[in-house]
CSV table of C-alpha atoms and ligand atoms in Angstrom, one decimal:
chain,number,residue,atom,x,y,z
A,22,MET,CA,-12.2,-77.7,-52.4
A,23,ARG,CA,-15.6,-76.1,-52.5
A,24,LYS,CA,-17.0,-75.4,-56.0
A,25,ALA,CA,-16.9,-71.8,-57.2
A,26,LYS,CA,-20.3,-70.2,-57.2
A,27,ALA,CA,-22.2,-69.5,-60.4
A,28,LEU,CA,-22.6,-65.8,-61.3
A,29,LEU,CA,-26.0,-64.2,-61.0
A,30,PHE,CA,-25.9,-63.9,-64.8
A,31,GLU,CA,-25.5,-67.6,-65.1
A,32,LEU,CA,-28.5,-68.3,-62.8
A,33,GLY,CA,-30.8,-66.2,-64.8
A,34,GLN,CA,-33.7,-67.6,-66.9
A,35,PRO,CA,-35.9,-65.4,-69.1
A,36,GLY,CA,-39.2,-64.4,-67.4
A,37,ARG,CA,-38.1,-64.9,-63.8
A,38,CYS,CA,-38.4,-61.9,-61.5
A,39,ALA,CA,-37.6,-61.2,-57.9
A,40,VAL,CA,-40.0,-58.4,-57.3
A,41,ASP,CA,-43.8,-57.8,-57.6
A,42,LEU,CA,-44.4,-54.3,-58.7
A,43,PRO,CA,-47.6,-52.6,-57.8
A,44,GLN,CA,-50.1,-51.8,-60.5
A,45,CYS,CA,-49.2,-48.8,-62.5
A,46,ASP,CA,-51.3,-45.8,-61.4
A,47,VAL,CA,-50.2,-43.4,-64.1
A,48,PRO,CA,-50.8,-43.6,-67.9
A,49,GLU,CA,-48.4,-46.1,-69.4
A,50,GLU,CA,-45.9,-44.9,-72.0
A,51,THR,CA,-43.3,-46.6,-74.1
A,52,SER,CA,-39.7,-45.6,-73.7
A,53,GLU,CA,-39.6,-44.6,-77.4
A,54,ASN,CA,-42.1,-41.9,-76.6
A,55,LEU,CA,-40.2,-40.7,-73.5
A,56,ILE,CA,-36.5,-40.9,-74.5
A,57,PRO,CA,-34.8,-39.5,-77.6
A,58,ALA,CA,-33.9,-42.4,-80.0
A,59,LYS,CA,-30.2,-41.7,-79.8
A,60,PHE,CA,-30.2,-42.6,-76.1
A,61,LEU,CA,-32.1,-45.9,-76.5
A,62,ARG,CA,-30.3,-49.2,-76.5
A,63,LYS,CA,-30.2,-51.1,-79.7
A,64,VAL,CA,-30.0,-54.4,-77.9
A,65,PRO,CA,-31.6,-55.0,-74.5
A,66,ALA,CA,-29.2,-55.0,-71.5
A,67,ALA,CA,-28.2,-58.5,-70.5
A,68,LEU,CA,-29.6,-58.3,-67.1
A,69,PRO,CA,-30.0,-61.5,-65.0
A,70,GLU,CA,-33.6,-62.5,-64.5
A,71,VAL,CA,-33.8,-64.5,-61.2
A,72,SER,CA,-36.4,-65.4,-58.6
A,73,GLN,CA,-36.3,-63.7,-55.2
A,74,GLN,CA,-35.2,-66.9,-53.5
A,75,ASP,CA,-32.3,-67.5,-56.0
A,76,LEU,CA,-31.3,-63.9,-55.5
A,77,MET,CA,-31.4,-64.2,-51.7
A,78,ARG,CA,-29.3,-67.4,-51.7
A,79,HIS,CA,-26.8,-65.9,-54.1
A,80,TYR,CA,-26.0,-62.9,-52.0
A,81,THR,CA,-26.3,-64.7,-48.7
A,82,GLY,CA,-23.8,-67.2,-50.1
A,83,LEU,CA,-21.4,-64.4,-51.2
A,84,SER,CA,-21.7,-62.7,-47.8
A,85,GLN,CA,-20.6,-65.9,-46.1
A,86,ARG,CA,-17.5,-66.1,-48.2
A,87,ASN,CA,-16.3,-62.8,-46.9
A,88,PHE,CA,-14.2,-62.9,-43.7
A,89,GLY,CA,-14.7,-60.2,-41.1
A,90,VAL,CA,-14.4,-59.6,-37.4
A,91,ASP,CA,-18.0,-60.7,-37.2
A,92,SER,CA,-17.1,-64.1,-38.6
A,93,GLY,CA,-13.9,-65.0,-36.9
A,94,PHE,CA,-10.5,-64.1,-35.3
A,95,TYR,CA,-8.7,-61.5,-37.4
A,96,PRO,CA,-5.3,-60.9,-35.9
A,97,LEU,CA,-4.0,-58.5,-38.6
A,98,GLY,CA,-1.1,-56.7,-37.0
A,99,SER,CA,-1.0,-52.9,-37.3
A,100,CYS,CA,-4.6,-52.9,-38.3
A,101,THR,CA,-6.4,-53.3,-34.9
A,102,MET,CA,-9.3,-55.4,-36.2
A,103,LYS,CA,-11.3,-55.1,-33.0
A,104,TYR,CA,-15.0,-55.9,-32.7
A,105,ASN,CA,-17.3,-53.1,-33.7
A,106,PRO,CA,-20.1,-52.9,-31.1
A,107,LYS,CA,-23.5,-52.9,-32.8
A,108,ILE,CA,-24.8,-50.0,-30.7
A,109,ASN,CA,-22.4,-47.8,-32.8
A,110,GLU,CA,-24.3,-48.9,-35.9
A,111,ASP,CA,-27.6,-48.2,-34.3
A,112,VAL,CA,-26.6,-44.7,-33.2
A,113,SER,CA,-25.1,-43.8,-36.6
A,114,ARG,CA,-28.4,-44.6,-38.2
A,115,TYR,CA,-30.5,-42.2,-36.1
A,116,SER,CA,-32.3,-40.2,-38.6
A,117,GLY,CA,-31.1,-36.8,-37.2
A,118,PHE,CA,-27.6,-38.0,-38.1
A,119,ALA,CA,-28.1,-40.2,-41.1
A,120,LEU,CA,-30.5,-37.9,-43.0
A,121,ALA,CA,-28.9,-34.5,-42.2
A,122,HIS,CA,-27.6,-32.7,-45.3
A,123,PRO,CA,-24.2,-31.1,-45.1
A,124,LEU,CA,-25.6,-27.8,-46.6
A,125,GLN,CA,-28.4,-27.5,-44.0
A,126,ASP,CA,-28.5,-24.3,-42.1
A,127,GLU,CA,-26.3,-24.4,-38.9
A,128,SER,CA,-29.2,-23.7,-36.7
A,129,THR,CA,-30.9,-26.9,-37.8
A,130,VAL,CA,-27.9,-29.2,-37.1
A,131,GLN,CA,-26.8,-28.0,-33.7
A,132,GLY,CA,-26.8,-31.6,-32.4
A,133,ALA,CA,-24.5,-32.9,-35.1
A,134,LEU,CA,-22.2,-30.0,-34.6
A,135,GLU,CA,-22.2,-30.6,-30.9
A,136,LEU,CA,-21.2,-34.2,-31.5
A,137,LEU,CA,-18.3,-33.1,-33.8
A,138,TYR,CA,-17.2,-30.6,-31.1
A,139,ASN,CA,-17.4,-33.2,-28.3
A,140,VAL,CA,-15.5,-35.9,-30.2
A,141,GLU,CA,-12.8,-33.3,-30.9
A,142,GLN,CA,-12.6,-32.5,-27.2
A,143,TYR,CA,-12.4,-36.2,-26.3
A,144,LEU,CA,-9.7,-37.0,-28.8
A,145,ALA,CA,-7.7,-33.9,-27.7
A,146,GLU,CA,-7.9,-35.2,-24.1
A,147,ILE,CA,-6.8,-38.7,-25.1
A,148,ALA,CA,-3.9,-37.4,-27.2
A,149,GLY,CA,-2.8,-34.6,-24.9
A,150,MET,CA,-3.3,-32.0,-27.7
A,151,ASP,CA,-4.9,-28.6,-27.8
A,152,ALA,CA,-7.2,-28.9,-30.8
A,153,VAL,CA,-8.4,-31.6,-33.2
A,154,SER,CA,-9.8,-31.6,-36.8
A,155,MET,CA,-12.1,-34.4,-37.8
A,156,GLN,CA,-11.8,-33.7,-41.6
A,157,PRO,CA,-9.2,-36.2,-42.8
A,158,VAL,CA,-10.7,-39.6,-43.7
A,159,ALA,CA,-7.9,-42.0,-43.3
A,160,GLY,CA,-4.7,-42.4,-41.3
A,161,ALA,CA,-2.7,-41.6,-44.5
A,162,HIS,CA,-4.9,-38.6,-45.1
A,163,GLY,CA,-4.2,-37.4,-41.5
A,164,GLU,CA,-0.5,-37.7,-42.2
A,165,LEU,CA,-0.8,-35.6,-45.3
A,166,THR,CA,-2.9,-33.0,-43.5
A,167,GLY,CA,-0.5,-33.0,-40.5
A,168,LEU,CA,2.5,-32.5,-42.8
A,169,LYS,CA,0.8,-29.7,-44.6
A,170,LEU,CA,0.2,-28.0,-41.2
A,171,ILE,CA,3.8,-28.5,-40.3
A,172,ARG,CA,4.9,-27.0,-43.6
A,173,ALA,CA,2.5,-24.0,-43.2
A,174,TYR,CA,3.9,-23.5,-39.7
A,175,HIS,CA,7.5,-23.4,-40.8
A,176,ARG,CA,6.7,-21.2,-43.8
A,177,HIS,CA,4.8,-18.7,-41.6
A,178,ARG,CA,8.0,-18.4,-39.5
A,179,GLY,CA,10.0,-17.7,-42.7
A,180,GLU,CA,11.7,-21.0,-42.6
A,181,ASN,CA,12.0,-23.3,-45.6
A,182,ARG,CA,12.3,-26.7,-44.0
A,183,THR,CA,11.9,-29.5,-46.5
A,184,LYS,CA,13.2,-32.7,-44.8
A,185,VAL,CA,11.1,-35.3,-43.0
A,186,ILE,CA,13.0,-37.9,-41.0
A,187,VAL,CA,11.4,-41.4,-41.0
A,188,PRO,CA,12.7,-44.5,-39.3
A,189,ASP,CA,13.2,-47.6,-41.5
A,190,SER,CA,10.6,-49.4,-39.5
A,191,ALA,CA,7.8,-46.9,-40.5
A,192,HIS,CA,4.6,-47.8,-42.2
A,193,GLY,CA,4.8,-47.1,-46.0
A,194,THR,CA,2.3,-44.3,-45.8
A,195,ASN,CA,4.7,-42.1,-43.8
A,196,PRO,CA,7.3,-41.6,-46.5
A,197,ALA,CA,4.5,-41.6,-49.1
A,198,SER,CA,2.6,-38.8,-47.4
A,199,ALA,CA,5.8,-36.8,-47.1
A,200,ALA,CA,6.5,-37.2,-50.8
A,201,VAL,CA,2.9,-36.2,-51.7
A,202,CYS,CA,3.4,-33.2,-49.5
A,203,GLY,CA,6.4,-32.3,-51.6
A,204,LEU,CA,8.9,-32.9,-48.8
A,205,ASP,CA,12.1,-34.9,-49.0
A,206,ILE,CA,12.5,-38.1,-46.9
A,207,VAL,CA,15.5,-38.9,-44.8
A,208,GLU,CA,15.4,-42.5,-43.7
A,209,ILE,CA,17.2,-43.5,-40.5
A,210,LYS,CA,18.2,-47.0,-39.3
A,211,SER,CA,16.7,-48.7,-36.3
A,212,ASN,CA,18.7,-50.4,-33.5
A,213,SER,CA,18.8,-54.2,-33.3
A,214,ASP,CA,15.9,-54.0,-30.8
A,215,GLY,CA,13.8,-52.0,-33.3
A,216,SER,CA,14.1,-48.6,-31.5
A,217,VAL,CA,15.3,-45.3,-33.0
A,218,ASP,CA,19.1,-45.2,-33.3
A,219,ILE,CA,19.8,-42.0,-31.4
A,220,GLU,CA,23.2,-41.4,-33.1
A,221,ALA,CA,21.6,-41.8,-36.5
A,222,LEU,CA,18.9,-39.3,-35.5
A,223,LYS,CA,21.5,-36.8,-34.3
A,224,ASN,CA,23.3,-37.0,-37.6
A,225,ALA,CA,20.1,-36.6,-39.6
A,226,VAL,CA,18.6,-33.5,-37.9
A,227,GLY,CA,19.6,-30.0,-39.1
A,228,GLN,CA,18.3,-26.6,-40.2
A,229,ASP,CA,16.3,-28.2,-43.0
A,230,THR,CA,14.4,-30.7,-40.7
A,231,ALA,CA,10.7,-30.1,-41.0
A,232,ALA,CA,9.6,-33.0,-38.9
A,233,LEU,CA,10.3,-36.5,-37.5
A,234,MET,CA,7.5,-39.0,-38.1
A,235,LEU,CA,7.3,-41.6,-35.4
A,236,THR,CA,5.0,-44.5,-34.5
A,237,ASN,CA,5.0,-45.2,-30.7
A,238,PRO,CA,4.6,-48.1,-29.9
A,239,SER,CA,6.6,-48.6,-33.1
A,240,THR,CA,5.5,-50.8,-36.0
A,241,LEU,CA,7.4,-53.6,-34.2
A,242,GLY,CA,5.0,-53.3,-31.3
A,243,MET,CA,7.7,-51.9,-29.0
A,244,PHE,CA,7.5,-48.8,-26.9
A,245,GLU,CA,10.1,-46.2,-27.8
A,246,THR,CA,11.6,-45.7,-24.4
A,247,SER,CA,13.9,-42.8,-25.5
A,248,ILE,CA,11.1,-40.7,-26.7
A,249,LYS,CA,11.9,-37.8,-24.4
A,250,GLU,CA,15.4,-37.6,-25.7
A,251,ILE,CA,14.2,-38.0,-29.3
A,252,ALA,CA,11.7,-35.2,-28.9
A,253,GLU,CA,14.4,-32.9,-27.5
A,254,ILE,CA,16.9,-33.6,-30.4
A,255,VAL,CA,14.2,-32.8,-33.0
A,256,HIS,CA,12.9,-29.7,-31.2
A,257,ASP,CA,16.4,-28.4,-30.5
A,258,ALA,CA,17.0,-28.5,-34.3
A,259,GLY,CA,13.7,-26.5,-34.8
A,260,GLY,CA,11.8,-29.5,-36.2
A,261,LEU,CA,8.4,-30.8,-35.1
A,262,LEU,CA,7.3,-34.3,-34.1
A,263,TYR,CA,4.5,-36.1,-35.9
A,264,TYR,CA,2.8,-39.0,-34.2
A,265,ASP,CA,1.5,-41.8,-36.3
A,266,GLY,CA,-1.4,-42.9,-34.0
A,267,ALA,CA,-2.2,-46.2,-35.8
A,268,ASN,CA,-0.9,-48.0,-32.7
A,269,ALA,CA,-2.8,-45.9,-30.2
A,270,ASN,CA,-4.7,-49.0,-29.1
A,271,ALA,CA,-1.8,-49.7,-26.8
A,272,ILE,CA,-1.7,-46.4,-25.0
A,273,MET,CA,-5.2,-45.0,-24.4
A,274,GLY,CA,-5.5,-43.6,-20.9
A,275,ILE,CA,-2.0,-44.6,-20.1
A,276,ILE,CA,0.3,-42.2,-21.9
A,277,ARG,CA,-0.4,-39.3,-24.3
A,278,PRO,CA,1.5,-38.3,-27.4
A,279,GLY,CA,1.2,-34.7,-26.4
A,280,ASP,CA,3.0,-35.5,-23.1
A,281,MET,CA,5.7,-37.4,-25.0
A,282,GLY,CA,6.6,-34.3,-26.9
A,283,PHE,CA,4.6,-34.7,-30.2
A,284,ASP,CA,3.2,-31.7,-31.9
A,285,VAL,CA,0.8,-33.3,-34.4
A,286,VAL,CA,-0.9,-36.7,-34.2
A,287,HIS,CA,-3.4,-38.6,-36.2
A,288,PHE,CA,-5.8,-41.3,-34.9
A,289,ASN,CA,-7.3,-44.0,-37.0
A,290,LEU,CA,-10.9,-44.1,-35.8
A,291,HIS,CA,-11.4,-47.3,-37.8
A,292,LYS,CA,-8.6,-49.0,-35.8
A,293,THR,CA,-8.5,-47.7,-32.3
A,294,PHE,CA,-12.1,-46.5,-31.9
A,295,SER,CA,-13.9,-49.5,-33.2
A,296,THR,CA,-15.5,-48.2,-36.4
A,297,PRO,CA,-15.6,-50.9,-39.0
A,298,HIS,CA,-12.8,-51.3,-41.6
A,299,GLY,CA,-11.3,-53.8,-43.9
A,300,GLY,CA,-13.4,-53.2,-47.0
A,301,GLY,CA,-11.5,-50.1,-48.1
A,302,GLY,CA,-13.5,-47.4,-46.4
A,303,PRO,CA,-15.0,-45.2,-45.3
A,304,GLY,CA,-12.5,-44.4,-42.6
A,305,SER,CA,-11.5,-41.4,-40.4
A,306,GLY,CA,-8.1,-40.1,-39.6
A,307,PRO,CA,-8.6,-37.0,-37.3
A,308,ILE,CA,-5.5,-35.0,-36.4
A,309,GLY,CA,-4.7,-33.3,-33.1
A,310,VAL,CA,-2.3,-30.4,-32.9
A,311,LYS,CA,-0.5,-28.3,-30.2
A,312,LYS,CA,-1.5,-24.7,-29.8
A,313,ASP,CA,1.1,-23.2,-32.2
A,314,LEU,CA,-0.5,-25.1,-35.1
A,315,ILE,CA,-4.1,-24.3,-34.5
A,316,PRO,CA,-4.2,-21.2,-36.9
A,317,PHE,CA,-3.3,-23.5,-39.8
A,318,LEU,CA,-6.1,-26.2,-39.2
A,319,PRO,CA,-8.4,-27.1,-42.1
A,320,VAL,CA,-11.6,-25.1,-42.4
A,321,PRO,CA,-14.3,-25.1,-41.3
A,322,VAL,CA,-13.5,-25.4,-37.6
A,323,VAL,CA,-16.4,-26.1,-35.2
A,324,VAL,CA,-16.4,-23.3,-32.6
A,325,LYS,CA,-18.6,-22.5,-29.6
A,326,GLN,CA,-20.2,-19.1,-29.5
A,327,GLY,CA,-22.1,-18.9,-26.2
A,328,ASP,CA,-24.4,-21.9,-26.3
A,329,ARG,CA,-24.5,-22.1,-30.1
A,330,LEU,CA,-22.1,-24.0,-32.3
A,331,HIS,CA,-20.7,-22.4,-35.4
A,332,LEU,CA,-18.7,-23.5,-38.4
A,333,ASP,CA,-15.9,-21.0,-38.7
A,334,GLU,CA,-14.5,-20.4,-42.2
A,335,GLU,CA,-12.7,-17.2,-41.4
A,336,ARG,CA,-9.2,-18.5,-40.7
A,337,PRO,CA,-6.7,-16.6,-42.8
A,338,LEU,CA,-3.8,-18.9,-42.1
A,339,SER,CA,-5.7,-22.2,-42.7
A,340,ILE,CA,-4.3,-24.7,-45.1
A,341,GLY,CA,-7.9,-24.8,-46.6
A,342,LYS,CA,-10.1,-27.8,-47.0
A,343,VAL,CA,-8.8,-31.4,-47.1
A,344,HIS,CA,-12.1,-33.1,-47.7
A,345,ALA,CA,-15.7,-32.3,-48.6
A,346,PHE,CA,-17.6,-30.8,-45.7
A,347,TYR,CA,-16.6,-32.2,-42.3
A,348,GLY,CA,-15.0,-35.6,-43.0
A,349,ASN,CA,-16.8,-39.0,-42.8
A,350,PHE,CA,-19.5,-37.9,-40.3
A,351,GLY,CA,-21.1,-41.4,-39.9
A,352,ILE,CA,-17.8,-42.8,-38.8
A,353,ILE,CA,-17.3,-40.0,-36.3
A,354,VAL,CA,-20.8,-40.8,-34.8
A,355,ARG,CA,-19.7,-44.4,-34.3
A,356,ALA,CA,-16.5,-43.3,-32.6
A,357,TYR,CA,-18.5,-40.9,-30.4
A,358,ALA,CA,-20.8,-43.8,-29.3
A,359,TYR,CA,-17.7,-46.0,-28.6
A,360,ILE,CA,-15.9,-43.4,-26.5
A,361,ARG,CA,-19.0,-42.6,-24.5
A,362,ALA,CA,-19.9,-46.2,-23.9
A,363,LEU,CA,-16.4,-47.1,-22.6
A,364,GLY,CA,-15.5,-43.8,-20.8
A,365,PRO,CA,-12.0,-43.0,-19.6
A,366,ASP,CA,-11.7,-46.2,-17.5
A,367,GLY,CA,-13.0,-48.4,-20.3
A,368,LEU,CA,-10.6,-47.0,-22.8
A,369,LYS,CA,-7.7,-47.5,-20.5
A,370,GLN,CA,-8.8,-51.1,-19.8
A,371,SER,CA,-9.1,-51.7,-23.5
A,372,SER,CA,-5.4,-50.8,-24.0
A,373,GLN,CA,-4.3,-52.8,-21.0
A,374,ASP,CA,-6.2,-55.9,-22.2
A,375,ALA,CA,-4.9,-55.4,-25.8
A,376,VAL,CA,-1.3,-55.4,-24.4
A,377,LEU,CA,-2.0,-58.4,-22.1
A,378,ASN,CA,-3.5,-60.4,-25.0
A,379,ALA,CA,-0.5,-59.8,-27.3
A,380,ASN,CA,1.9,-60.8,-24.6
A,381,TYR,CA,-0.1,-63.9,-23.9
A,382,VAL,CA,0.1,-64.9,-27.5
A,383,LEU,CA,3.8,-64.1,-27.7
A,384,SER,CA,4.6,-66.1,-24.5
A,385,GLN,CA,2.7,-69.1,-25.8
A,386,LEU,CA,4.2,-69.2,-29.3
A,387,LYS,CA,7.8,-68.2,-28.8
A,388,ASP,CA,9.0,-71.8,-28.3
A,389,ASP,CA,7.5,-72.9,-31.7
A,390,TYR,CA,8.3,-69.7,-33.7
A,391,TYR,CA,11.3,-67.5,-33.6
A,392,ALA,CA,10.8,-64.3,-31.6
A,393,PRO,CA,13.3,-61.7,-32.8
A,394,PHE,CA,12.9,-59.4,-29.8
A,395,GLU,CA,13.5,-60.3,-26.2
A,396,ARG,CA,11.3,-57.7,-24.7
A,397,PHE,CA,7.7,-57.6,-23.7
A,398,CYS,CA,5.6,-56.3,-26.6
A,399,MET,CA,2.8,-53.8,-26.5
A,400,HIS,CA,-0.5,-54.5,-28.3
A,401,GLU,CA,1.0,-56.7,-31.1
A,402,CYS,CA,3.9,-59.2,-31.3
A,403,ILE,CA,6.3,-60.3,-34.0
A,404,LEU,CA,7.3,-63.8,-34.7
A,405,THR,CA,9.0,-65.3,-37.7
A,406,SER,CA,9.3,-68.5,-39.6
A,407,LYS,CA,13.0,-68.8,-39.0
A,408,ASN,CA,12.6,-72.1,-37.1
A,409,GLN,CA,10.6,-73.6,-40.1
A,410,LYS,CA,13.0,-72.4,-42.8
A,411,SER,CA,15.0,-75.7,-42.9
A,412,ALA,CA,11.7,-77.5,-43.7
A,413,GLY,CA,11.2,-75.2,-46.7
A,414,VAL,CA,8.3,-73.4,-45.0
A,415,ARG,CA,8.0,-69.7,-45.3
A,416,THR,CA,5.8,-67.1,-43.6
A,417,LEU,CA,3.5,-66.9,-46.6
A,418,ASP,CA,2.9,-70.7,-46.3
A,419,ILE,CA,2.0,-70.4,-42.7
A,420,ALA,CA,-0.5,-67.6,-43.5
A,421,LYS,CA,-2.1,-69.8,-46.2
A,422,ARG,CA,-2.3,-72.8,-43.9
A,423,LEU,CA,-4.1,-70.7,-41.3
A,424,LEU,CA,-6.9,-70.2,-43.9
A,425,ASP,CA,-7.4,-74.0,-43.9
A,426,TYR,CA,-8.1,-73.8,-40.2
A,427,GLY,CA,-10.5,-70.9,-40.5
A,428,TYR,CA,-8.4,-68.1,-39.3
A,429,HIS,CA,-7.6,-64.8,-41.0
A,430,PRO,CA,-3.8,-64.7,-41.1
A,431,PRO,CA,-1.8,-62.1,-39.2
A,432,THR,CA,0.0,-59.4,-41.1
A,433,ILE,CA,3.0,-60.9,-42.9
A,434,TYR,CA,6.3,-59.4,-44.3
A,435,PHE,CA,5.7,-56.2,-42.3
A,436,PRO,CA,7.5,-54.4,-40.9
A,437,LEU,CA,10.0,-54.7,-43.7
A,438,ILE,CA,13.1,-54.7,-41.4
A,439,VAL,CA,12.2,-58.1,-39.9
A,440,GLU,CA,12.9,-61.0,-42.2
A,441,GLU,CA,9.8,-63.3,-42.8
A,442,ALA,CA,7.7,-61.4,-40.2
A,443,LEU,CA,4.4,-62.6,-38.8
A,444,MET,CA,2.8,-59.8,-37.0
A,445,ILE,CA,0.0,-60.8,-34.6
A,446,GLU,CA,-2.4,-58.3,-33.1
A,447,PRO,CA,-5.2,-60.0,-31.1
A,448,THR,CA,-6.8,-56.8,-29.8
A,449,GLU,CA,-8.6,-56.6,-26.4
A,450,THR,CA,-11.9,-57.9,-27.7
A,451,GLU,CA,-10.9,-61.5,-28.0
A,452,SER,CA,-11.5,-64.0,-25.3
A,453,LYS,CA,-8.9,-66.3,-23.8
A,454,GLU,CA,-10.7,-69.2,-25.4
A,455,THR,CA,-10.3,-67.7,-28.8
A,456,LEU,CA,-6.6,-66.9,-28.3
A,457,ASP,CA,-6.1,-70.5,-27.0
A,458,SER,CA,-7.7,-72.0,-30.1
A,459,PHE,CA,-5.5,-69.8,-32.3
A,460,ILE,CA,-2.4,-70.7,-30.4
A,461,GLY,CA,-3.3,-74.4,-30.7
A,462,VAL,CA,-3.6,-74.1,-34.5
A,463,MET,CA,-0.3,-72.2,-34.7
A,464,ARG,CA,1.4,-75.0,-32.7
A,465,LYS,CA,-0.2,-77.6,-34.9
A,466,ILE,CA,1.2,-75.8,-38.0
A,467,ALA,CA,4.7,-75.8,-36.4
A,468,GLU,CA,4.3,-79.6,-35.9
A,469,GLU,CA,3.2,-80.1,-39.5
A,470,ALA,CA,6.3,-78.2,-40.6
A,471,LYS,CA,8.4,-80.9,-38.9
A,472,GLU,CA,6.3,-83.9,-40.0
A,473,ASP,CA,4.9,-83.1,-43.4
A,474,ALA,CA,5.7,-79.6,-44.7
A,475,SER,CA,3.8,-80.2,-47.9
A,476,LEU,CA,0.6,-79.7,-46.0
A,477,ILE,CA,1.7,-76.1,-45.4
A,478,THR,CA,3.5,-75.3,-48.7
A,479,ASN,CA,0.4,-76.5,-50.7
A,480,ALA,CA,-2.1,-74.7,-48.5
A,481,PRO,CA,-4.8,-73.7,-48.7
A,482,GLN,CA,-6.8,-76.8,-49.5
A,483,THR,CA,-10.2,-76.2,-48.1
A,484,THR,CA,-11.0,-72.7,-49.5
A,485,VAL,CA,-13.0,-71.8,-52.5
A,486,VAL,CA,-9.9,-71.1,-54.5
A,487,GLY,CA,-6.4,-72.5,-53.8
A,488,ARG,CA,-3.2,-70.6,-53.7
A,489,LEU,CA,-3.5,-67.5,-55.9
A,490,ASP,CA,-0.8,-65.9,-58.0
A,491,GLU,CA,-1.1,-62.7,-56.2
A,492,ALA,CA,1.1,-60.6,-58.5
A,493,THR,CA,-0.9,-61.6,-61.6
A,494,ALA,CA,-4.2,-61.0,-59.7
A,495,ALA,CA,-3.1,-57.5,-58.9
A,496,ARG,CA,-1.5,-56.7,-62.3
A,497,LYS,CA,-4.1,-58.3,-64.6
A,498,PRO,CA,-7.3,-58.2,-62.7
A,499,VAL,CA,-10.3,-59.7,-64.5
A,500,VAL,CA,-13.2,-57.7,-63.3
A,501,LYS,CA,-15.6,-57.8,-66.2
A,502,TRP,CA,-18.2,-60.4,-66.9
A,503,LYS,CA,-18.2,-61.7,-70.4
A,504,ALA,CA,-21.3,-63.2,-72.0
B,604,PLP,C1,-2.9,-48.3,-40.9
B,604,PLP,C2,-1.7,-47.6,-40.7
B,604,PLP,C3,-1.5,-46.3,-41.3
B,604,PLP,C4,-2.4,-45.8,-42.4
B,604,PLP,O1,-3.7,-45.7,-42.0
B,604,PLP,P1,-4.9,-45.7,-43.0
B,604,PLP,O2,-6.1,-45.4,-42.2
B,604,PLP,O3,-4.9,-47.1,-43.6
B,604,PLP,O4,-4.6,-44.8,-44.1
B,604,PLP,C5,-0.3,-45.6,-41.0
B,604,PLP,N1,0.6,-46.1,-40.2
B,604,PLP,C6,0.5,-47.3,-39.5
B,604,PLP,C7,1.5,-47.7,-38.6
B,604,PLP,C8,-0.7,-48.1,-39.8
B,604,PLP,O5,-0.8,-49.3,-39.2
C-alpha cells in the first residue's frame, strides 16, 4: 500500500517561501496602524511555509490521486462519464464569455445572449419540445423546476392535482423533487423485465394525478416500448408526462421525448453534452416544455426582437426565478461548443456508439456475471454478482477489486430493484481496446472469485487507503486539521 502523503502543514519549515514578491513601491505600514486592534490576531495564523518546488510536488501529487475521465475508464452507470473535449474548455474561457458580468447592459452582451438562445433552439430540436429554459443547474434542479411548471399549469386551469406517479425503478431525485415541490408520491411497481406495469399505472392514475415522471431508457438501461400507451393513459386522466433525460445519451437524433408524448423534459448537460462533472458541480439541467407550459417558464426568457436579443422579465404567469441570473453560463458555453462540433449526425452517431459499446460489454460478460434481463440494453447494462454469491463475493467487493486494477468501478446497488446490481455505462468515447481491457479484468475477477475469493473480499490492496468504513466516513467526517 502506498504511504499516505504528508499534509502541506507538515511539510512547512519557518522561513521558506514559494513566491518572490516585487519590491514594495508604496510606503510601508504595520498592520497595527492599518487595522483596528480588535480585528488583529493574537497569535499568528499557522500557515504552512514551503518552497515553490515542495508546493508544486504536493499539489501535483494530490491531483494524481484523483480519478477522472482524463485518467482512466469511468463506467459509472446512469452518470454518462464521457470524455470532455478540450475545445469546450478553450471556448468557455474566451474573454467575451468568461469576463462578461451578468448585470452588463443587454446591448453589450448580445453574443452571449445569442449563444443562450441558440442552445435553447438546439435542445428544443433534440428533445422535440417547443421551448427551453437554461436556468436550472442540475438534473434534480430541472426536475424541481419542471414540477413547479406542471403545478402552475394545473392551478392555472383551476385544478388541484397533487400526485406524482413514479416507477419503483426511478432515480432517487424523482420522488425527492416531487416532495420538495410539495407533491405526493405514488410509487408503482415495475414488471419483471423492468418496464412500467401498465395495469399498475392504470390503477394509479386519477383526477388528482399531476404527472408521471419517467426515465426512458429506464434506469435499467431498457427502452420503455409501451411509451405511447403510457402517455395516453396519463394524458387521458388529465396528467402530464415528465421526462427524466439523464439517459438521453442513448437517444440523441434517434427518438425525441416530445414525440413520445412527454410534456416536460430535463437534460443533464454534464452527462449527455460532455461538460465535466464528478466533483459536485457546476452542472446544468435545462428543461424543455411543450407549448402549453411556455407561459410558466422561469424569468428571464431570452427572446428575439428583430435582430436584437432581449431578456424578457414581463411574464405574468412565470413561476419566477429558480437560479441567479441565467444558470451556469460557462457550462452552457461548453455544451454549445459540443453540439456545434458534432452536429446532428455526430450526436446521433454518439448515441448509436454508446448503445453499441454497452451491448458489447454485456455480451462479453454475461457468461461470467449474471445478467438479469434477456433483452438488448440501451447505453448501459446491468449485471449482478449472483454467480459469485456462493463464494461469499458481493458486488461491493467486485467494485473494490476493480480499484486494484486501476478502474473506476461501475455504479453499484442502483437501481434499487435489482439485487446486487452492477451498472456499467461505457459511453461512446471509449475505444474497443479500452473496453476489452476492462472486460479482461472483469473476467479475471470472476476467476479469482472461484479460486481465491479473499483477493476480492479484502480489496483494495494497492490504493492509498484500504477498504473504508463508508458509513462512518459519511457520518463522522474529519475535515479539520489539528496542530
Ligand atoms: C443523474 C441523474 C439524475 C440527477 O441529475 P443531477 O444532475 O445529478 O442532479 C436524475 N435521474 C437520473 C436517472 C440520473 O442518472
